Short mmCIF file of C-alpha atoms and ligand atoms in Angstrom, two decimals:
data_model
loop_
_atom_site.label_atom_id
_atom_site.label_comp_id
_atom_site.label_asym_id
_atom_site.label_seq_id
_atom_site.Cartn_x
_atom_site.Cartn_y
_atom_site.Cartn_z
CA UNK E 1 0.00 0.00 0.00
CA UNK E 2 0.92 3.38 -0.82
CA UNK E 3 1.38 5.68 2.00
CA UNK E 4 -1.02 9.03 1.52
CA UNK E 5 2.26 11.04 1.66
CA UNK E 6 3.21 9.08 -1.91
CA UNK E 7 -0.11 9.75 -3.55
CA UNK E 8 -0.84 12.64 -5.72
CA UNK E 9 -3.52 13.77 -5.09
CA UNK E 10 -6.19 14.69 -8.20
CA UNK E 11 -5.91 18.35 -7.37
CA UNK E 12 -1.99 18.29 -6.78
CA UNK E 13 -1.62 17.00 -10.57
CA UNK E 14 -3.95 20.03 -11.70
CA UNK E 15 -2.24 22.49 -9.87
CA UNK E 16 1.23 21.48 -11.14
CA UNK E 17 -0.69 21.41 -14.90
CA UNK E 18 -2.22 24.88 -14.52
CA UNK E 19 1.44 26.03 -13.11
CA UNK E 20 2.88 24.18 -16.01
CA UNK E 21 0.82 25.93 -18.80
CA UNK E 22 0.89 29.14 -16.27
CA UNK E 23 3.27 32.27 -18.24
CA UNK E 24 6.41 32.55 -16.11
CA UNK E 25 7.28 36.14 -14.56
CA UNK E 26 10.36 37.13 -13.41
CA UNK E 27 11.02 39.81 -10.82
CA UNK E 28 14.50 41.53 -10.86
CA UNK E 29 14.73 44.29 -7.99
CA UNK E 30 17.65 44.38 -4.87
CA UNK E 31 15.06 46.00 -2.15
CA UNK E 32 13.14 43.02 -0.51
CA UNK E 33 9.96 45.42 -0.09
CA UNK E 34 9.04 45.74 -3.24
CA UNK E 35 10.04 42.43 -4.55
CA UNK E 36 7.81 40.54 -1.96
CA UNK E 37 4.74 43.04 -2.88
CA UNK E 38 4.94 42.08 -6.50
CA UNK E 39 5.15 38.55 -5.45
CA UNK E 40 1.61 39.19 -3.40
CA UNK E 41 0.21 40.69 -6.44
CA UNK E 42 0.75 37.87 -9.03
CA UNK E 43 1.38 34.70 -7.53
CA UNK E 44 -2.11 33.57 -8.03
CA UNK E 45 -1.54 34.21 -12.18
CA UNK E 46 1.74 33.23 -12.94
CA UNK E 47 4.83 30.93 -12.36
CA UNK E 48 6.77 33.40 -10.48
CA UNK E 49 10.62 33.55 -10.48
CA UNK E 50 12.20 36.55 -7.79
CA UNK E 51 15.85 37.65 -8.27
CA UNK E 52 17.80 40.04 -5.79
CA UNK E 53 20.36 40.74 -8.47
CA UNK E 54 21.20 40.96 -11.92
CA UNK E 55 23.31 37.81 -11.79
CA UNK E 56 20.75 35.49 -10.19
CA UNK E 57 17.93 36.73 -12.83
CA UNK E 58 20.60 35.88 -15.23
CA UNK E 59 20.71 32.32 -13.90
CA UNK E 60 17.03 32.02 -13.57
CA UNK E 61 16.96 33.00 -17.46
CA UNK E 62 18.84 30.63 -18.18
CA UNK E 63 17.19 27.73 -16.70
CA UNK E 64 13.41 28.83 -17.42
CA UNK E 65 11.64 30.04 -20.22
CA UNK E 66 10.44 33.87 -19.22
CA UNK E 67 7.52 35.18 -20.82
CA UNK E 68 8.07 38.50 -18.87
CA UNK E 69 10.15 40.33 -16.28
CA UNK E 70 9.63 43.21 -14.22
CA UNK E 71 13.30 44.81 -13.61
CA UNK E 72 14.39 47.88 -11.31
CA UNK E 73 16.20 50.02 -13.39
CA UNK E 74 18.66 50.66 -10.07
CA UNK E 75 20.09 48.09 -8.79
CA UNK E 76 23.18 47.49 -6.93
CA UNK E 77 25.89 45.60 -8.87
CA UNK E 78 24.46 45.13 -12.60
CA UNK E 79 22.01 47.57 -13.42
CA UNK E 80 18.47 47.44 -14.87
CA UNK E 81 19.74 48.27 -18.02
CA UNK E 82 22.49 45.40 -18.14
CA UNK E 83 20.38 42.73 -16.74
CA UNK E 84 17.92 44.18 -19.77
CA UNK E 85 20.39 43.69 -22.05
CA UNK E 86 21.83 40.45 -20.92
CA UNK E 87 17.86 38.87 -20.70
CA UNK E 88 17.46 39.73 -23.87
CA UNK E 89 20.68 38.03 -25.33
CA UNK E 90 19.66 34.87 -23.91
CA UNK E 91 16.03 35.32 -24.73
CA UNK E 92 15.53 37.75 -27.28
CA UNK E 93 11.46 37.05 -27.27
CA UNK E 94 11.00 37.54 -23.31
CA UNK E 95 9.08 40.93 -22.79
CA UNK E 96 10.77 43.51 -20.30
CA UNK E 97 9.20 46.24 -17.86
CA UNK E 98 11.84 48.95 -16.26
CA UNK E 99 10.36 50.12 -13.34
CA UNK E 100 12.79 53.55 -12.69
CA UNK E 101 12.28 56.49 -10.02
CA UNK E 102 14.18 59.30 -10.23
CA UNK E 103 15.71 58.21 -13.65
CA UNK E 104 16.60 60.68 -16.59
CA UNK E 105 14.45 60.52 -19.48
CA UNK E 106 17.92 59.00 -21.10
CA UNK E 107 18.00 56.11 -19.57
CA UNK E 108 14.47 55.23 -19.79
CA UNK E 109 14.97 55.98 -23.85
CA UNK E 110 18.35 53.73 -23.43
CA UNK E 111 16.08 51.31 -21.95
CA UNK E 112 13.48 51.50 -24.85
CA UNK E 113 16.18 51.24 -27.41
CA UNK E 114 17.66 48.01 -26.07
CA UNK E 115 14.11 46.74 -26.49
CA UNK E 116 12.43 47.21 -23.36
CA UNK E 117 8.73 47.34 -23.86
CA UNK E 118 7.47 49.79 -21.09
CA UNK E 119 8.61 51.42 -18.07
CA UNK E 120 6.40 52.13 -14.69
CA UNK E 121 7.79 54.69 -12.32
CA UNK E 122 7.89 54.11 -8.58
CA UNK E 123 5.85 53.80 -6.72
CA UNK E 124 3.32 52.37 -8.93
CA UNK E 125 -0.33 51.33 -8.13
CA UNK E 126 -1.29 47.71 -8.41
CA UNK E 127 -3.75 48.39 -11.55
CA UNK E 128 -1.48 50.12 -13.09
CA UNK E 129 1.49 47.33 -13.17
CA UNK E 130 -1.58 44.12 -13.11
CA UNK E 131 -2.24 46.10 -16.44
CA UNK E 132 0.97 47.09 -17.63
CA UNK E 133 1.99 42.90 -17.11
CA UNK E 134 -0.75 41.69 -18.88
CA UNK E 135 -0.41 43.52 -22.20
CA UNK E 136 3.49 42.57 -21.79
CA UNK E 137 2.12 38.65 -21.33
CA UNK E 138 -0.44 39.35 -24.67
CA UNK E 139 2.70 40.59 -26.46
CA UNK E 140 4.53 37.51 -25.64
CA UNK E 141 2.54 35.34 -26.56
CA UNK E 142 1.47 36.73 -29.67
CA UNK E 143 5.08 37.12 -30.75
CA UNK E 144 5.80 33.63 -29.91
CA UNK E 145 3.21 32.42 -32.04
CA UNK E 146 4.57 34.66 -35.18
CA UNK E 147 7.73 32.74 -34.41
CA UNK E 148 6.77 29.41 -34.53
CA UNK E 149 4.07 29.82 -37.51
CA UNK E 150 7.54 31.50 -38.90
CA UNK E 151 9.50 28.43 -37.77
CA UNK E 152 6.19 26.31 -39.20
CA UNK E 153 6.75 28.17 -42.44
CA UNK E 154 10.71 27.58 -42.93
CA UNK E 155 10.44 24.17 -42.15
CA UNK E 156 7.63 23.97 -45.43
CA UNK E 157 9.62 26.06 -47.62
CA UNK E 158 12.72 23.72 -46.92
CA UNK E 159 10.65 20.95 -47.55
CA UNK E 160 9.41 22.53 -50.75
CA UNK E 161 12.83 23.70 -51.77
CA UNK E 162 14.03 19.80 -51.43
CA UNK E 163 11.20 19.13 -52.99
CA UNK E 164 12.06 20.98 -56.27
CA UNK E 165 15.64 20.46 -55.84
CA UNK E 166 14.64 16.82 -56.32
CA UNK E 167 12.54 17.22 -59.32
CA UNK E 168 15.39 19.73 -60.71
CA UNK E 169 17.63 16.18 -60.11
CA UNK E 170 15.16 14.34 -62.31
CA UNK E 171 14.63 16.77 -65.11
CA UNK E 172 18.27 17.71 -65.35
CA UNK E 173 18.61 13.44 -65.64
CA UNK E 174 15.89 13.47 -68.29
CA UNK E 175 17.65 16.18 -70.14
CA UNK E 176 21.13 14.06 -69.86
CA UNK E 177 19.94 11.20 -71.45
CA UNK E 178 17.81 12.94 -73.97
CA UNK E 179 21.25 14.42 -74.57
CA UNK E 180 23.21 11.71 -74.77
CA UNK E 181 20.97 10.40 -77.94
CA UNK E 182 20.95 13.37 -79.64
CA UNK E 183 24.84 14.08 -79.20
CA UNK E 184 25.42 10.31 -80.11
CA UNK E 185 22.99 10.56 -83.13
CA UNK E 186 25.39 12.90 -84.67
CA UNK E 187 28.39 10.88 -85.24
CA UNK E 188 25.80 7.95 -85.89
CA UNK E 189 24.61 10.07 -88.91
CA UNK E 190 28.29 10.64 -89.99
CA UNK E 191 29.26 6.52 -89.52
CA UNK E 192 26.51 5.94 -91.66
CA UNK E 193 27.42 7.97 -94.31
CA UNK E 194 30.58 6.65 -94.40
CA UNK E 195 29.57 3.55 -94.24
CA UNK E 196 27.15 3.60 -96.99
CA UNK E 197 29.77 5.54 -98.98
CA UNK E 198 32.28 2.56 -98.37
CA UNK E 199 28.94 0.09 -99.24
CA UNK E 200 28.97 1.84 -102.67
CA UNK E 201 32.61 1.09 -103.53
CA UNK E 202 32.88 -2.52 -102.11
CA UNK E 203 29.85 -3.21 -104.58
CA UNK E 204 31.09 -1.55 -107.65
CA UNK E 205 34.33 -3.29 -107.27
CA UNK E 206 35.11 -6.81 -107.69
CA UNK E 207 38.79 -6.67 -105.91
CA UNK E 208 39.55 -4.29 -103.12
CA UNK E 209 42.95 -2.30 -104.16
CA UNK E 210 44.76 0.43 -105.01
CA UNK E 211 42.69 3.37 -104.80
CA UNK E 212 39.42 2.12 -103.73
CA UNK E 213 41.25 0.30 -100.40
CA UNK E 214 43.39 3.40 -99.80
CA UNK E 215 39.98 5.10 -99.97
CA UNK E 216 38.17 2.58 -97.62
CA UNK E 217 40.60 2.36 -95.23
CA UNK E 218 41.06 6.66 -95.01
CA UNK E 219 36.40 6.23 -94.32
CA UNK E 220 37.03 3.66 -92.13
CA UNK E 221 39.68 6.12 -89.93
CA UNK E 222 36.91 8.34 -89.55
CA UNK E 223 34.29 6.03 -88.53
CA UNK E 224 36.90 4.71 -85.68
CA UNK E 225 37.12 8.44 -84.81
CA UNK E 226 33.12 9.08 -84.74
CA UNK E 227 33.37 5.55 -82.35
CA UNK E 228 35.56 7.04 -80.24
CA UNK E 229 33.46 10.45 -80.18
CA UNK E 230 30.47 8.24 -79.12
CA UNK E 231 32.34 6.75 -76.68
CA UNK E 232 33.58 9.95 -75.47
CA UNK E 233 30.05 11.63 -75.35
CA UNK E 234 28.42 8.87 -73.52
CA UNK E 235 31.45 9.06 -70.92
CA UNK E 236 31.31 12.68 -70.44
CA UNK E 237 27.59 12.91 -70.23
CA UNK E 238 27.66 9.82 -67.50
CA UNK E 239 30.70 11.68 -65.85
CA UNK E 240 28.32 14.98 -65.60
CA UNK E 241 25.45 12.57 -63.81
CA UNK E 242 28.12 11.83 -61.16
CA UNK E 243 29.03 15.27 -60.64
CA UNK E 244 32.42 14.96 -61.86
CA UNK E 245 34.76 16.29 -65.32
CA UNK E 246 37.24 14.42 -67.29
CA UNK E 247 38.88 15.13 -70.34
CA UNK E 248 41.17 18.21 -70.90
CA UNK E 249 39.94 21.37 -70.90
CA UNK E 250 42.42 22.66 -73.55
CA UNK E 251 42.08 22.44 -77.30
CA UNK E 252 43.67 24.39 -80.67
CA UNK E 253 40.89 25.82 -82.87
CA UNK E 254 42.08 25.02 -85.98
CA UNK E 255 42.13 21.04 -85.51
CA UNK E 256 38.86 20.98 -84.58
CA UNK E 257 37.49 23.24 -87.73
CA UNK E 258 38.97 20.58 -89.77
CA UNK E 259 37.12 18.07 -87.94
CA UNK E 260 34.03 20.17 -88.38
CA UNK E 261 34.25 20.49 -92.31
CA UNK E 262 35.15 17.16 -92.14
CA UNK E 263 32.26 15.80 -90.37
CA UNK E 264 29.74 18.23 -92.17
CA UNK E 265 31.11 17.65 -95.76
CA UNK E 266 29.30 14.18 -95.14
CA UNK E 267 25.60 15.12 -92.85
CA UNK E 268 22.92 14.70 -94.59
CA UNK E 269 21.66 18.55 -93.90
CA UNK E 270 24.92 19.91 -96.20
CA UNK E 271 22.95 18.86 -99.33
CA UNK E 272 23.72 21.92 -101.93
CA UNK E 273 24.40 24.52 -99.57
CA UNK E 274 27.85 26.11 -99.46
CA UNK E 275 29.89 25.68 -96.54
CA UNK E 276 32.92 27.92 -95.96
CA UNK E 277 35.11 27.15 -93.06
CA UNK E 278 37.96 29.73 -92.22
CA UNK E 279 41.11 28.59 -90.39
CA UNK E 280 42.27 30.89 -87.95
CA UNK E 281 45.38 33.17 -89.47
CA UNK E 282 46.91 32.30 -86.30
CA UNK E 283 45.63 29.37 -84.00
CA UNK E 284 44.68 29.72 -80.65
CA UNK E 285 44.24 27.04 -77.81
CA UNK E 286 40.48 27.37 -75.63
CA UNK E 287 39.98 26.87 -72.47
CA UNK E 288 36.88 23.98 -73.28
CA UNK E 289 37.39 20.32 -73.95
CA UNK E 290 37.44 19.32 -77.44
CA UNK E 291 34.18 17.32 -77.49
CA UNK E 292 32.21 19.96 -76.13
CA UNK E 293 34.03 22.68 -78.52
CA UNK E 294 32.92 20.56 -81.46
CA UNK E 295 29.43 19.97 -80.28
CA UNK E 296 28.83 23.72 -80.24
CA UNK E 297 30.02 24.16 -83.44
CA UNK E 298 28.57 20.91 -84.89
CA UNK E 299 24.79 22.02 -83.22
CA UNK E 300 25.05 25.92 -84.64
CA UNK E 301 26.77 24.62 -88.18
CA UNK E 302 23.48 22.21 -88.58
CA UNK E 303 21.05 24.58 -87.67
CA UNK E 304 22.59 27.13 -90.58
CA UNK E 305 22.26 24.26 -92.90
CA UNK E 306 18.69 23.38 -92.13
CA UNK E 307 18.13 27.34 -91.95
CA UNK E 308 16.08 27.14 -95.06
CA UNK E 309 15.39 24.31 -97.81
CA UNK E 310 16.64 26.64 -100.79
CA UNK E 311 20.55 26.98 -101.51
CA UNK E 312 22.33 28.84 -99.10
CA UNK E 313 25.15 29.62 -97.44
CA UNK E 314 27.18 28.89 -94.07
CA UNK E 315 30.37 30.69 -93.20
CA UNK E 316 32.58 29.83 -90.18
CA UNK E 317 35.34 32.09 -89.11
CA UNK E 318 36.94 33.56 -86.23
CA UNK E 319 39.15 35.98 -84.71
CA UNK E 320 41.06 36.71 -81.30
CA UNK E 321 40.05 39.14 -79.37
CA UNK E 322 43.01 40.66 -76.87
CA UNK E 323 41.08 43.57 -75.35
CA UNK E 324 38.33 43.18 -73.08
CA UNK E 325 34.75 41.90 -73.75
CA UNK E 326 31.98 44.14 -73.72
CA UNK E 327 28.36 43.42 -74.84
CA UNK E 328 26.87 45.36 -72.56
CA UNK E 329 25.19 47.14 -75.35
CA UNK E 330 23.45 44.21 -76.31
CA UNK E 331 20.10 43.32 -75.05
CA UNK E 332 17.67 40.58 -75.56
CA UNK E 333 15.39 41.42 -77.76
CA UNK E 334 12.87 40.62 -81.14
CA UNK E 335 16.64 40.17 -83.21
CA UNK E 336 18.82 39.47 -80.72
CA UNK E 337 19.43 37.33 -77.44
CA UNK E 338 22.46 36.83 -75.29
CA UNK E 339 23.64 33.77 -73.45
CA UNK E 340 25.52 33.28 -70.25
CA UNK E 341 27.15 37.24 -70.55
CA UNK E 342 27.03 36.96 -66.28
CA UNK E 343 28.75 33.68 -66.87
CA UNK E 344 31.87 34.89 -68.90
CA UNK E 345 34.55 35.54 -66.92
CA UNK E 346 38.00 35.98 -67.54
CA UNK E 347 40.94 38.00 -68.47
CA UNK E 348 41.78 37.99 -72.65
CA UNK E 349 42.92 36.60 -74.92
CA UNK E 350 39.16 35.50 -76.17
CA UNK E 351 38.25 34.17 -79.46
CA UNK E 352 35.44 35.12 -81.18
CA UNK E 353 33.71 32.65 -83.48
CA UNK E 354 30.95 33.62 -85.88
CA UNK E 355 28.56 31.05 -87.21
CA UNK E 356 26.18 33.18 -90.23
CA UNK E 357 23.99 32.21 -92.20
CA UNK E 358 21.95 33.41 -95.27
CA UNK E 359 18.88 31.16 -94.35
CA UNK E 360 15.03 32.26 -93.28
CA UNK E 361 16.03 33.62 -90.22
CA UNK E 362 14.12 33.71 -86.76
CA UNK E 363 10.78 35.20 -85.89
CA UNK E 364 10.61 37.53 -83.36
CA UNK E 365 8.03 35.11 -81.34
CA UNK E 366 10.14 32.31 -82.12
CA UNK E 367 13.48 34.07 -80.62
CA UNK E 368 12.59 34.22 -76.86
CA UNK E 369 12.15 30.11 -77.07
CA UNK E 370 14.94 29.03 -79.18
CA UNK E 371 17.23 28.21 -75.89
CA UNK E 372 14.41 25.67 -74.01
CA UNK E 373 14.93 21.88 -74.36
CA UNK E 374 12.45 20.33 -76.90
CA UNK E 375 12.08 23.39 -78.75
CA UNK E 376 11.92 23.38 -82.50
CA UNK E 377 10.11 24.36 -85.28
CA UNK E 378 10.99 21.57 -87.59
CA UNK E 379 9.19 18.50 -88.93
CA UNK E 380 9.13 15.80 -86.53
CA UNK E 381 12.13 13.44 -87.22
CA UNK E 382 14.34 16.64 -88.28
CA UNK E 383 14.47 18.60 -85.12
CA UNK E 384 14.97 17.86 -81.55
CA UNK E 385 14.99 20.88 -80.03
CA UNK E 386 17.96 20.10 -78.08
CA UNK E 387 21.04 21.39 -80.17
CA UNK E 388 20.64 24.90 -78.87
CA UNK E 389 19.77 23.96 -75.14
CA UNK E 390 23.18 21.76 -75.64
CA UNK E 391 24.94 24.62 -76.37
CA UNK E 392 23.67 26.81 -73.66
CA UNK E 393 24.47 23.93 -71.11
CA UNK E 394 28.48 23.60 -72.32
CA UNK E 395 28.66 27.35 -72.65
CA UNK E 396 27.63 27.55 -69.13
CA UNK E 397 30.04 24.65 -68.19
CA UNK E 398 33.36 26.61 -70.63
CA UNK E 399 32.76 30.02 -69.13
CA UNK E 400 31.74 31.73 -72.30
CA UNK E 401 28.96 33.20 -74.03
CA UNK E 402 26.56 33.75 -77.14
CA UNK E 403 25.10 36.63 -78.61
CA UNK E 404 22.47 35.74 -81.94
CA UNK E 405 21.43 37.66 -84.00
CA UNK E 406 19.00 37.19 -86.61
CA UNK E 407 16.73 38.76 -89.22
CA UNK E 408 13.56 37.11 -91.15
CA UNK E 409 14.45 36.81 -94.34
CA UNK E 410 17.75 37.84 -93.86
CA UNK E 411 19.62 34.95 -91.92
CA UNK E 412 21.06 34.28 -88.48
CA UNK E 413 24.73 34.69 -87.05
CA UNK E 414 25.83 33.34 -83.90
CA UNK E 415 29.07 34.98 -82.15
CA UNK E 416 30.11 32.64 -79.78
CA UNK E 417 32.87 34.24 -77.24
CA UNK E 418 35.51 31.70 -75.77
CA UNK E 419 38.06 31.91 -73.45
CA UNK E 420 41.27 31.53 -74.62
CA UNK E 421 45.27 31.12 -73.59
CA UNK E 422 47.34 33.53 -74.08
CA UNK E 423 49.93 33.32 -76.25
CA UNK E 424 53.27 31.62 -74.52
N1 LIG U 1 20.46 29.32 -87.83
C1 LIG U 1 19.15 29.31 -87.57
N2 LIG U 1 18.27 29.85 -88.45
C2 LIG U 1 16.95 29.83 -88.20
N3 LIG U 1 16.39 29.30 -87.10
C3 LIG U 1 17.20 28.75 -86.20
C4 LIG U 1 18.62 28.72 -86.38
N4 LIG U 1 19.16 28.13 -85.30
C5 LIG U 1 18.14 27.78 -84.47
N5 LIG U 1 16.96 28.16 -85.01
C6 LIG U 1 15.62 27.98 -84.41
O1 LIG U 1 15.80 27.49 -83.08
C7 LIG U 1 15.08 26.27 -82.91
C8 LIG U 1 15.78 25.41 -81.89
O2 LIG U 1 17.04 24.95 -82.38
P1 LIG U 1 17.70 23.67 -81.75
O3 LIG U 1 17.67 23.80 -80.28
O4 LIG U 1 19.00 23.45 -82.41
O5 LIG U 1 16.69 22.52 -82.09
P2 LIG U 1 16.35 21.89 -83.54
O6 LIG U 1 17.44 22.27 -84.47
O7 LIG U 1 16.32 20.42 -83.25
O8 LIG U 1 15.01 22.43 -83.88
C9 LIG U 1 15.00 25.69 -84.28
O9 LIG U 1 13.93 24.80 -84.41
C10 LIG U 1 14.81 26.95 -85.13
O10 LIG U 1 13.48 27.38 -85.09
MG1 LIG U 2 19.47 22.03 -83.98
#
């Protein structure tokens, strides 16, 4: 059996509730007289704490929440205005009253400033502080509930911004692989135009030699090399996915130009239309890896060649900037749009490269869209709508940037700006 002593009793268990839920009030004031009449006056409504001195309110504050505390301004030792200051370090929501005598109006405004919410002067009358506590307990609690509907709100906003953080992880995968085909599908065009080319020759022939095998075996160099640009897309694109780079970020322009009239010589888009590709009058090496380099080109080459079904034109040709790059002066706009400008950073040498051509040109209601992913305007089966979205992705990923420019009826250059090394 229990002895009585050990049993709470029903009305012991809803006192200690009621004093749990009660608002704590803490007392700060060195005279005993006072302190022990504010006790009298509001022990029946609150949990009440009573400190002789700034340093025990300071302990009290930090062991118990304090919804509000009454604090002479004068005090022997730490003053009103410290232990003020110190509450509110450790509790920056707990209301404070100064009570102050014979105080200058200074300190009562020091008080205010360091966030004290009213002062009372002594001697007050028991209305006037019963009053002058409750609106300090309102405030409280009013300002604690701001703070946790605030903290309620940040915690849903984080969960929202992981939320679209993850489906920014999916798209950005969907993109990938969507890129991966269409960056692969080039040098799968090219191997099959080889291939068929080589086709034509074995069938003509009876015997492989002379010319014909010297001629098959130059194709079948360049198929090996479109394998090993396959190879060398898929592993950069997978290398991306896993947050990571390989291959050197270095190459010389003018190789890779003769890879690009190489490889465009033979795409189906070249049909009739005349391609002129400039080597530099002096080469330059880029700051960009060599697959990407030639995917920009290869992406902005094609679209001049499938910029209009009549005979046209496509020029390629560069030149190296040493001063400083400034397209400030260009905006986005019906003719014109700029790419990653914010993005392009560095000191000169820079090499310009200008992609024109003399096709249909670009609508002024087509222009704003032309960077998105699965935008195109082409028959189903010819475009994609990724080339461009490519080439704003590596742009972003080399540093540079893009200004087109375009006119209907008039034709389309891009100026693509890339950083390059100076000369050693
Ligand atoms: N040189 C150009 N001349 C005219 N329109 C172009 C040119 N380059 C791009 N465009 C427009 O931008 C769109 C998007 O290009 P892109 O992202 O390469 O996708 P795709 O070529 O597969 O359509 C094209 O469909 C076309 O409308
Ligand atoms: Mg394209």
């Amino acid at each position: 059996m229990l002895s009585p002593s050990t049993l709470a009793t029903t009305s012991d268990i809803e006192r200690a509730a009621v004093a749990k839920s009660r608002p704590t009030l803490l007392i700060v004031d060195d005279e005993e007289g006072p302190r022990q009449s504010l006790r009298v006056v509001f022990k029946e409504d609150y949990n009440l704490l009573l400190a002789g001195d700034g340093a025990r309110a300071i302990e009290l504050a930090r062991q118990n929440k304090i919804n509000v505390a009454v604090v002479d301004i004068r005090m022997k030792g730490m003053s009103g205005t410290e232990v003020l200051e110190k509450l509110k370090a450790i509790q920056p929501s707990v209301e404070v009253i100064m009570l102050t005598a014979y105080e200058t109006v200074d300190t009562v405004r020091q008080a205010l400033r360091l966030g004290a919410c009213d002062y009372l002067n002594k001697p007050f009358d028991i209305s006037t502080i019963r009053k002058a506590v409750a609106t300090a307990m309102e405030r409280h609690s009013l300002a604690d509930e701001i703070q946790s509907n605030n903290e309620k709100l940040q915690a849903l906003q984080g969960e929202l911004h992981n939320q679209r953080l993850q489906e920014e992880i999916a798209r950005t995968r969907g993109e990938i692989y969507a890129s991966i085909i269409h960056d692969i599908n080039g040098p799968l065009t090219i191997i099959s135009g080889f291939i068929q080319i080589i086709n034509q020759r074995i069938g003509e022939s009876k015997r492989l030699e002379g010319e014909d095998l010297d001629m098959i075996k130059d194709r079948l160099r360049h198929i090996t090399r479109q394998v090993t640009n396959c190879i060398e897309i898929s592993h950069r694109y997978l290398s991306f996915m896993r947050q990571q780079n390989i291959g050197a970020t270095r190459v010389w322009v003018n190789q890779i130009l003769d890879d690009l009239r190489e490889l465009l010589t033979v795409h189906p888009s070249k049909g009739n239309h005349r391609l002129k590709i400039q080597p530099l009058a002096e080469d330059v090496e880029l700051h960009i890896n060599g697959t990407d380099f030639i995917q920009i080109l290869l992406n902005l080459a094609i679209n001049g060649l499938q910029s209009s079904p009549a005979t046209h034109s496509v020029d390629i040709s560069g030149k190296v900037l040493t001063g400083s790059v400034d397209l400030s002066h260009v905006q986005d706009g019906p003719h014109d749009r700029i790419v990653n400008y914010q993005g392009f950073s560095h000191a000169p040498p820079t090499l310009l490269l200008s992609i024109w051509d003399d096709g249909l040109g670009i609508g002024r209601e087509v222009m704003p869209k032309i960077f998105e992913p699965y935008f195109t305007t082409k028959a189903p089966g010819k475009g994609t709508g990724l080339g461009l979205s490519i080439v704003h992705r590596l742009l972003r990923e080399s540093n540079s940037c893009l200004h087109v420019c375009s006119r209907p009826g008039e034709g389309t250059r891009f100026d693509v700006y890339l950083p390059a090394f100076a000369k050693r």
